[in-house]
Structure formats: structure tokens, C-alpha cells
Amino acid sequence: MAFNVPSSLPVWIMILGALAAIGIGKMSFGGLGCNIFNPALVGRVFLLISFPVQMTTWPVAHTQIVEPTFPQTYVNVVSENSTDAISGATPLALLKIVVKNNTEISKAKAALTKADKELAEGTKTAAEVAELKTKLEQEIQAAQISQQKAKADLPTALELFVGQNPGSFGEVSALALLLGLLFMLARRVITWHIPITIFITVFVFAGILHLCNPEQFISPVYQLLSGGLMLGAIFMATDYVTSPMAVKGMIIYSVGIGLLTVIIRNFGAYPEGMSFAILIMNGFTPLINRYCKPKKFA
């Protein structure tokens, strides 16, 4: 579960998350091998709902963390060469801001066009239209400033790949996660079906949305490299207990995770959707196993 939380998270909150993961996610179903849901993700979602501020506050580079005593909040002691900021948004959160501002700017511009039309038709007076235009122009300016700031803080695809971006321990280096995938495939700890199918599903579905409206939907490359997608696809979704047994079931399970992740990221309230997608498909695993049984050889 340590891979799913910020490095600045106080220890006492982490302990509560571990208790939720073990007590709710595992022991309530009968213990080891009997749990329906991935315990680590149960703990993460529990913390995200219970402590949303601490779970979405990320230390920026070159800052040192001073561990607080219960129940104080944590503080950052900034080194000489660091910036004076104590937290930064994750790439997905920044992209969410950019998309939101694009939508607001488009709506405001449409409202400006409508106001000009109403003035020409005589349904509104010049004073009313002038007041409305001033308000809309201020909204557009504020959205553009916020958008420019978010774009300036947004890491490049290369930075996401090597890990120079804020986020949980398991979100900050796609390269390290892919090396872990190759190692586990080489040792035959897991098969390729679940992680590769999730990657392909996310890339295809996100690519279709991005082609339809590039201003509203995130590019598929960013979808793959940012957030907890690779961590979830490689280490969480492949959990033996909570994933299907047959290859056909693995494919169905993986496609569901990929689709749900993209849907939650683009249309949901949270920037990240991987944890929720895996937990939802964990719930469908017994049903998938029932209808996608492995072949009997004897």
C-alpha cells in the first residue's frame, strides 16, 4: 500500500490505512486467499475518502519532510536550493485543470456570441449586453491564467517516463514499473494478458476520445504514463486472489479495468480512476470465473 500514498503522508494515517486494508479488505472475507477485493486498494480508497487533503497533497522536489506527532499536520522544511512551494499537483490533476478551463473558455465564448446575437435581435439592451460581456471576459481571462499556470507546471512525456513528477511512490516512474513488469514476466510470476490488455484498452479508448475532441480529452500517451495506471496494471490487477483464472476471463477483466479507468478519469470527479476500476472489476471476478472456466485436461 506504500506505493499508493504520498511520501509526505503522516505515519499515523498510514497505520489507519493498513488496518483498513487488513481488517476490511482481507480478514472480513476470511483471511489470506479469501478476499474478493485487493486489500491495498481497499486501504487506499479508505484513506482517500477519509483524508482527502493529506492524500492529494504531494511534496515538490528538493523538499524535506518533518514527521509530525499525532494529530498535528505535517510541514515541509525547505532546503536552500528548493522552491518555497510545499506541495504540487499530479500530472492528471493538472490535465484536469487544463481540460476544465478549456470547457469554461468555450462556454464563455459561446455566451459572448449569443449576447451579440441577442443585441442584434433587440431582445437585450446595449447596457445589459455590455455588462454581460464584461463579466464573461473576466471569466475567460481568469480561466486562461489558470490554464497557462497548469500548462507551465505540466511535465513532459519524458519526465513522466523517468519519474520527474509529483505523485505517489508507485506513480512517479513508468520506466521503473516497466522494468518490474519485464522482471516478473521473465520469472513467470505473472502473464502478459492482464497488464498488456489494460495498456492497449486505455490507449485505444483514450485515443478515440482524444481524436474526437483534443481540447477536452487527455492524449493516450499521457493516460498511460501518468497516475497509477502502470502500477495498477502491473502489480495490483494481477493479484492472484482477486483476478480471473482463465485467459479469456483475464482479457474481459482487463478490458473492463481499462474502460472504467478512462471513463472515471475523463468524466468523474477524481483525476485518477485506476483504484476504483480495479476494485469494481474485482467484484466481477467471481462471475467472470464462473462463465470463463479453465479447460479440464483430465
Tab-separated table of C-alpha atoms in Angstrom:
chain	number	residue	atom	x	y	z
A	1	MET	CA	0.000	0.000	0.000
A	2	ALA	CA	3.018	2.278	0.463
A	3	PHE	CA	3.209	2.624	-3.329
A	4	ASN	CA	-0.288	4.176	-3.345
A	5	VAL	CA	0.156	7.076	-0.922
A	6	PRO	CA	2.143	10.361	-0.902
A	7	SER	CA	5.605	10.198	0.639
A	8	SER	CA	4.619	13.038	2.969
A	9	LEU	CA	1.680	11.134	4.481
A	10	PRO	CA	1.899	11.026	8.300
A	11	VAL	CA	2.665	7.610	9.760
A	12	TRP	CA	-0.499	7.500	11.902
A	13	ILE	CA	-2.673	7.893	8.790
A	14	MET	CA	-0.704	5.122	7.086
A	15	ILE	CA	-1.351	2.879	10.099
A	16	LEU	CA	-5.096	3.529	9.821
A	17	GLY	CA	-4.931	2.638	6.129
A	18	ALA	CA	-3.100	-0.611	6.886
A	19	LEU	CA	-5.713	-1.528	9.497
A	20	ALA	CA	-8.490	-0.878	6.961
A	21	ALA	CA	-6.660	-2.889	4.290
A	22	ILE	CA	-6.120	-5.904	6.550
A	23	GLY	CA	-9.292	-5.710	8.635
A	24	ILE	CA	-11.841	-4.670	5.991
A	25	GLY	CA	-10.163	-5.802	2.797
A	26	LYS	CA	-8.835	-9.190	3.935
A	27	MET	CA	-9.886	-10.535	7.345
A	28	SER	CA	-13.592	-9.704	6.948
A	29	PHE	CA	-13.698	-12.135	3.992
A	30	GLY	CA	-11.941	-14.964	5.813
A	31	GLY	CA	-8.278	-14.063	5.660
A	32	LEU	CA	-5.485	-14.915	3.242
A	33	GLY	CA	-6.722	-16.183	-0.119
A	34	CYS	CA	-10.394	-15.498	0.604
A	35	ASN	CA	-10.598	-11.747	-0.052
A	36	ILE	CA	-12.650	-10.528	-3.021
A	37	PHE	CA	-11.036	-7.090	-3.285
A	38	ASN	CA	-7.378	-6.105	-3.411
A	39	PRO	CA	-6.560	-5.179	0.223
A	40	ALA	CA	-4.011	-2.491	-0.667
A	41	LEU	CA	-6.539	-0.685	-2.853
A	42	VAL	CA	-9.214	-1.008	-0.184
A	43	GLY	CA	-6.834	0.763	2.193
A	44	ARG	CA	-6.005	3.446	-0.363
A	45	VAL	CA	-9.639	4.217	-1.176
A	46	PHE	CA	-10.435	4.275	2.558
A	47	LEU	CA	-7.711	6.885	3.098
A	48	LEU	CA	-8.704	8.881	0.009
A	49	ILE	CA	-12.279	9.200	1.283
A	50	SER	CA	-11.332	9.758	4.930
A	51	PHE	CA	-8.317	12.070	4.459
A	52	PRO	CA	-8.744	13.715	1.015
A	53	VAL	CA	-6.429	16.671	1.743
A	54	GLN	CA	-3.497	14.593	3.008
A	55	MET	CA	-3.964	12.026	0.234
A	56	THR	CA	-3.877	14.682	-2.505
A	57	THR	CA	-1.003	16.817	-1.166
A	58	TRP	CA	2.304	16.000	-2.806
A	59	PRO	CA	5.754	17.347	-1.850
A	60	VAL	CA	7.669	19.006	-4.642
A	61	ALA	CA	11.258	18.137	-5.498
A	62	HIS	CA	14.137	19.074	-3.144
A	63	THR	CA	11.970	19.448	-0.032
A	64	GLN	CA	12.465	17.648	3.240
A	65	ILE	CA	9.580	16.277	5.298
A	66	VAL	CA	9.374	16.642	9.081
A	67	GLU	CA	7.224	13.893	10.548
A	68	PRO	CA	4.579	15.336	12.922
A	69	THR	CA	3.206	13.911	16.122
A	70	PHE	CA	-0.440	12.888	16.263
A	71	PRO	CA	-2.698	14.683	15.451
A	72	GLN	CA	-0.656	17.556	14.042
A	73	THR	CA	-0.465	18.129	10.315
A	74	TYR	CA	2.844	17.674	8.544
A	75	VAL	CA	5.114	20.506	7.477
A	76	ASN	CA	7.921	20.717	4.963
A	77	VAL	CA	11.305	22.184	5.786
A	78	VAL	CA	12.590	23.679	2.569
A	79	SER	CA	16.254	23.360	1.749
A	80	GLU	CA	18.386	26.208	0.449
A	81	ASN	CA	18.182	25.198	-3.210
A	82	SER	CA	14.482	24.361	-3.249
A	83	THR	CA	11.461	26.420	-4.145
A	84	ASP	CA	9.211	27.865	-1.465
A	85	ALA	CA	6.287	25.670	-2.509
A	86	ILE	CA	5.416	22.759	-0.236
A	87	SER	CA	3.090	20.814	-2.497
A	88	GLY	CA	2.362	20.269	-6.155
A	89	ALA	CA	-0.407	18.797	-8.262
A	90	THR	CA	-0.010	15.482	-10.034
A	91	PRO	CA	0.058	15.467	-13.852
A	92	LEU	CA	-3.500	14.109	-14.015
A	93	ALA	CA	-4.743	16.877	-11.710
A	94	LEU	CA	-3.009	19.494	-13.883
A	95	LEU	CA	-4.525	17.990	-17.018
A	96	LYS	CA	-7.927	18.050	-15.343
A	97	ILE	CA	-7.462	21.783	-14.703
A	98	VAL	CA	-6.471	22.397	-18.335
A	99	VAL	CA	-9.496	20.478	-19.644
A	100	LYS	CA	-11.837	22.263	-17.222
A	101	ASN	CA	-10.519	25.678	-18.273
A	102	ASN	CA	-10.869	24.765	-21.958
A	103	THR	CA	-14.528	23.928	-21.355
A	104	GLU	CA	-15.148	27.148	-19.401
A	105	ILE	CA	-13.473	29.265	-22.091
A	106	SER	CA	-15.537	27.603	-24.827
A	107	LYS	CA	-18.777	28.163	-22.895
A	108	ALA	CA	-17.913	31.808	-22.211
A	109	LYS	CA	-17.087	32.451	-25.880
A	110	ALA	CA	-20.378	30.834	-26.911
A	111	ALA	CA	-22.173	33.087	-24.429
A	112	LEU	CA	-20.438	36.140	-25.950
A	113	THR	CA	-21.635	35.147	-29.417
A	114	LYS	CA	-25.147	34.633	-28.085
A	115	ALA	CA	-25.080	38.067	-26.413
A	116	ASP	CA	-24.122	39.746	-29.729
A	117	LYS	CA	-26.958	37.924	-31.448
A	118	GLU	CA	-29.473	38.999	-28.790
A	119	LEU	CA	-28.294	42.612	-29.124
A	120	ALA	CA	-28.771	42.469	-32.893
A	121	GLU	CA	-32.252	40.980	-32.473
A	122	GLY	CA	-33.200	43.589	-29.898
A	123	THR	CA	-34.049	41.104	-27.131
A	124	LYS	CA	-31.487	42.748	-24.815
A	125	THR	CA	-30.405	46.350	-24.360
A	126	ALA	CA	-26.883	47.564	-25.078
A	127	ALA	CA	-26.283	48.152	-21.354
A	128	GLU	CA	-27.287	44.579	-20.461
A	129	VAL	CA	-25.072	43.132	-23.172
A	130	ALA	CA	-22.127	45.323	-22.159
A	131	GLU	CA	-22.442	44.200	-18.532
A	132	LEU	CA	-22.674	40.546	-19.575
A	133	LYS	CA	-19.667	40.882	-21.881
A	134	THR	CA	-17.541	42.389	-19.123
A	135	LYS	CA	-18.398	39.512	-16.812
A	136	LEU	CA	-17.702	36.867	-19.467
A	137	GLU	CA	-14.409	38.456	-20.497
A	138	GLN	CA	-13.263	38.417	-16.869
A	139	GLU	CA	-14.167	34.732	-16.635
A	140	ILE	CA	-12.236	33.989	-19.828
A	141	GLN	CA	-9.189	35.894	-18.573
A	142	ALA	CA	-9.219	34.073	-15.219
A	143	ALA	CA	-9.565	30.683	-16.944
A	144	GLN	CA	-6.715	31.500	-19.345
A	145	ILE	CA	-4.397	32.483	-16.473
A	146	SER	CA	-5.205	29.274	-14.595
A	147	GLN	CA	-4.713	27.268	-17.769
A	148	GLN	CA	-1.336	28.835	-18.531
A	149	LYS	CA	-0.113	28.121	-14.998
A	150	ALA	CA	-1.252	24.499	-15.198
A	151	LYS	CA	0.412	24.027	-18.592
A	152	ALA	CA	3.655	25.534	-17.287
A	153	ASP	CA	3.713	23.057	-14.383
A	154	LEU	CA	2.780	20.094	-16.580
A	155	PRO	CA	5.684	17.652	-17.021
A	156	THR	CA	6.688	16.359	-20.430
A	157	ALA	CA	6.150	12.763	-21.505
A	158	LEU	CA	9.878	12.088	-20.984
A	159	GLU	CA	9.714	13.450	-17.423
A	160	LEU	CA	6.735	11.213	-16.725
A	161	PHE	CA	8.619	8.249	-18.146
A	162	VAL	CA	11.734	8.691	-15.992
A	163	GLY	CA	9.842	9.911	-12.907
A	164	GLN	CA	10.442	13.656	-12.505
A	165	ASN	CA	6.924	14.492	-11.361
A	166	PRO	CA	4.947	14.591	-8.095
A	167	GLY	CA	2.752	11.696	-7.049
A	168	SER	CA	2.662	8.509	-5.022
A	169	PHE	CA	5.783	6.341	-4.904
A	170	GLY	CA	4.268	3.997	-7.479
A	171	GLU	CA	3.236	6.801	-9.855
A	172	VAL	CA	6.473	8.634	-10.474
A	173	SER	CA	8.495	6.390	-12.791
A	174	ALA	CA	6.972	4.481	-15.682
A	175	LEU	CA	10.454	3.206	-16.564
A	176	ALA	CA	10.950	1.531	-13.169
A	177	LEU	CA	7.491	-0.041	-13.326
A	178	LEU	CA	8.101	-1.410	-16.824
A	179	LEU	CA	11.394	-2.919	-15.644
A	180	GLY	CA	9.429	-4.568	-12.850
A	181	LEU	CA	6.980	-5.927	-15.423
A	182	LEU	CA	9.790	-7.410	-17.517
A	183	PHE	CA	11.335	-8.987	-14.429
A	184	MET	CA	8.076	-10.634	-13.357
A	185	LEU	CA	7.369	-11.844	-16.896
A	186	ALA	CA	10.867	-13.307	-17.128
A	187	ARG	CA	10.424	-15.089	-13.794
A	188	ARG	CA	6.901	-16.156	-14.811
A	189	VAL	CA	5.392	-14.597	-11.723
A	190	ILE	CA	2.584	-13.165	-13.897
A	191	THR	CA	1.472	-13.500	-17.520
A	192	TRP	CA	1.245	-10.675	-20.027
A	193	HIS	CA	-2.522	-10.890	-20.525
A	194	ILE	CA	-3.742	-8.505	-17.814
A	195	PRO	CA	-1.186	-5.632	-17.947
A	196	ILE	CA	-0.803	-5.551	-21.740
A	197	THR	CA	-4.575	-5.740	-22.320
A	198	ILE	CA	-5.121	-2.852	-19.893
A	199	PHE	CA	-2.462	-0.774	-21.694
A	200	ILE	CA	-3.990	-1.459	-25.109
A	201	THR	CA	-7.552	-0.765	-23.926
A	202	VAL	CA	-6.598	2.530	-22.308
A	203	PHE	CA	-4.542	3.628	-25.302
A	204	VAL	CA	-7.280	2.792	-27.842
A	205	PHE	CA	-10.228	4.193	-25.869
A	206	ALA	CA	-8.347	7.347	-24.773
A	207	GLY	CA	-7.055	7.776	-28.330
A	208	ILE	CA	-10.588	7.689	-29.770
A	209	LEU	CA	-11.779	10.310	-27.272
A	210	HIS	CA	-8.708	12.473	-27.918
A	211	LEU	CA	-9.232	12.344	-31.683
A	212	CYS	CA	-12.882	13.357	-31.254
A	213	ASN	CA	-12.049	16.370	-29.068
A	214	PRO	CA	-8.348	17.050	-28.298
A	215	GLU	CA	-9.199	20.070	-26.105
A	216	GLN	CA	-11.453	18.102	-23.761
A	217	PHE	CA	-9.817	14.675	-23.569
A	218	ILE	CA	-6.281	13.760	-22.485
A	219	SER	CA	-3.904	12.205	-25.000
A	220	PRO	CA	-3.419	8.412	-24.753
A	221	VAL	CA	0.322	8.760	-24.090
A	222	TYR	CA	-0.338	10.885	-21.001
A	223	GLN	CA	-3.023	8.437	-19.922
A	224	LEU	CA	-0.511	5.604	-19.954
A	225	LEU	CA	2.433	7.393	-18.343
A	226	SER	CA	0.629	9.370	-15.641
A	227	GLY	CA	-1.144	8.408	-12.453
A	228	GLY	CA	-1.293	4.910	-11.055
A	229	LEU	CA	-2.185	3.152	-14.298
A	230	MET	CA	1.060	1.227	-14.721
A	231	LEU	CA	1.327	0.409	-11.031
A	232	GLY	CA	-2.251	-0.853	-11.008
A	233	ALA	CA	-1.989	-2.788	-14.251
A	234	ILE	CA	1.303	-4.486	-13.354
A	235	PHE	CA	1.157	-5.046	-9.593
A	236	MET	CA	-2.459	-4.617	-8.448
A	237	ALA	CA	-4.701	-6.021	-11.162
A	238	THR	CA	-2.526	-9.140	-11.461
A	239	ASP	CA	-3.125	-10.228	-7.856
A	240	TYR	CA	-3.775	-13.995	-7.991
A	241	VAL	CA	-6.641	-13.977	-5.494
A	242	THR	CA	-8.681	-11.127	-6.955
A	243	SER	CA	-8.154	-11.694	-10.711
A	244	PRO	CA	-9.720	-14.305	-13.042
A	245	MET	CA	-8.050	-17.680	-13.588
A	246	ALA	CA	-8.721	-18.337	-17.287
A	247	VAL	CA	-7.082	-16.368	-20.110
A	248	LYS	CA	-10.469	-15.386	-21.557
A	249	GLY	CA	-11.541	-14.138	-18.147
A	250	MET	CA	-8.305	-12.153	-17.780
A	251	ILE	CA	-8.984	-10.365	-21.083
A	252	ILE	CA	-12.561	-9.451	-20.092
A	253	TYR	CA	-11.359	-8.322	-16.671
A	254	SER	CA	-8.561	-6.200	-18.159
A	255	VAL	CA	-10.744	-4.546	-20.796
A	256	GLY	CA	-13.210	-3.602	-18.048
A	257	ILE	CA	-10.441	-2.037	-15.960
A	258	GLY	CA	-9.111	-0.067	-18.925
A	259	LEU	CA	-12.522	1.272	-19.939
A	260	LEU	CA	-13.518	2.210	-16.392
A	261	THR	CA	-10.192	3.961	-15.796
A	262	VAL	CA	-10.560	6.183	-18.855
A	263	ILE	CA	-14.239	6.900	-18.072
A	264	ILE	CA	-13.534	7.898	-14.453
A	265	ARG	CA	-10.511	9.985	-15.414
A	266	ASN	CA	-12.381	11.928	-18.091
A	267	PHE	CA	-15.904	12.127	-16.697
A	268	GLY	CA	-15.535	11.537	-12.950
A	269	ALA	CA	-14.798	13.907	-10.073
A	270	TYR	CA	-11.413	12.331	-9.287
A	271	PRO	CA	-8.446	12.825	-11.655
A	272	GLU	CA	-7.390	9.197	-11.067
A	273	GLY	CA	-9.637	6.189	-11.641
A	274	MET	CA	-7.365	3.147	-11.603
A	275	SER	CA	-8.037	2.130	-7.988
A	276	PHE	CA	-11.798	2.341	-8.389
A	277	ALA	CA	-11.686	0.486	-11.725
A	278	ILE	CA	-9.698	-2.429	-10.263
A	279	LEU	CA	-11.960	-2.705	-7.210
A	280	ILE	CA	-15.090	-2.688	-9.384
A	281	MET	CA	-13.702	-5.434	-11.613
A	282	ASN	CA	-12.547	-7.373	-8.527
A	283	GLY	CA	-16.227	-7.562	-7.639
A	284	PHE	CA	-16.970	-9.101	-11.048
A	285	THR	CA	-14.146	-11.655	-10.818
A	286	PRO	CA	-16.258	-14.468	-9.256
A	287	LEU	CA	-18.847	-14.008	-12.005
A	288	ILE	CA	-16.153	-13.999	-14.708
A	289	ASN	CA	-14.605	-17.148	-13.245
A	290	ARG	CA	-17.985	-18.859	-13.321
A	291	TYR	CA	-18.525	-18.297	-17.031
A	292	CYS	CA	-14.869	-18.455	-18.162
A	293	LYS	CA	-13.658	-21.656	-16.576
A	294	PRO	CA	-10.255	-23.113	-17.489
A	295	LYS	CA	-10.281	-26.209	-19.673
A	296	LYS	CA	-10.159	-29.549	-17.909
A	297	PHE	CA	-7.327	-31.835	-19.015
A	298	ALA	CA	-8.352	-34.917	-17.074
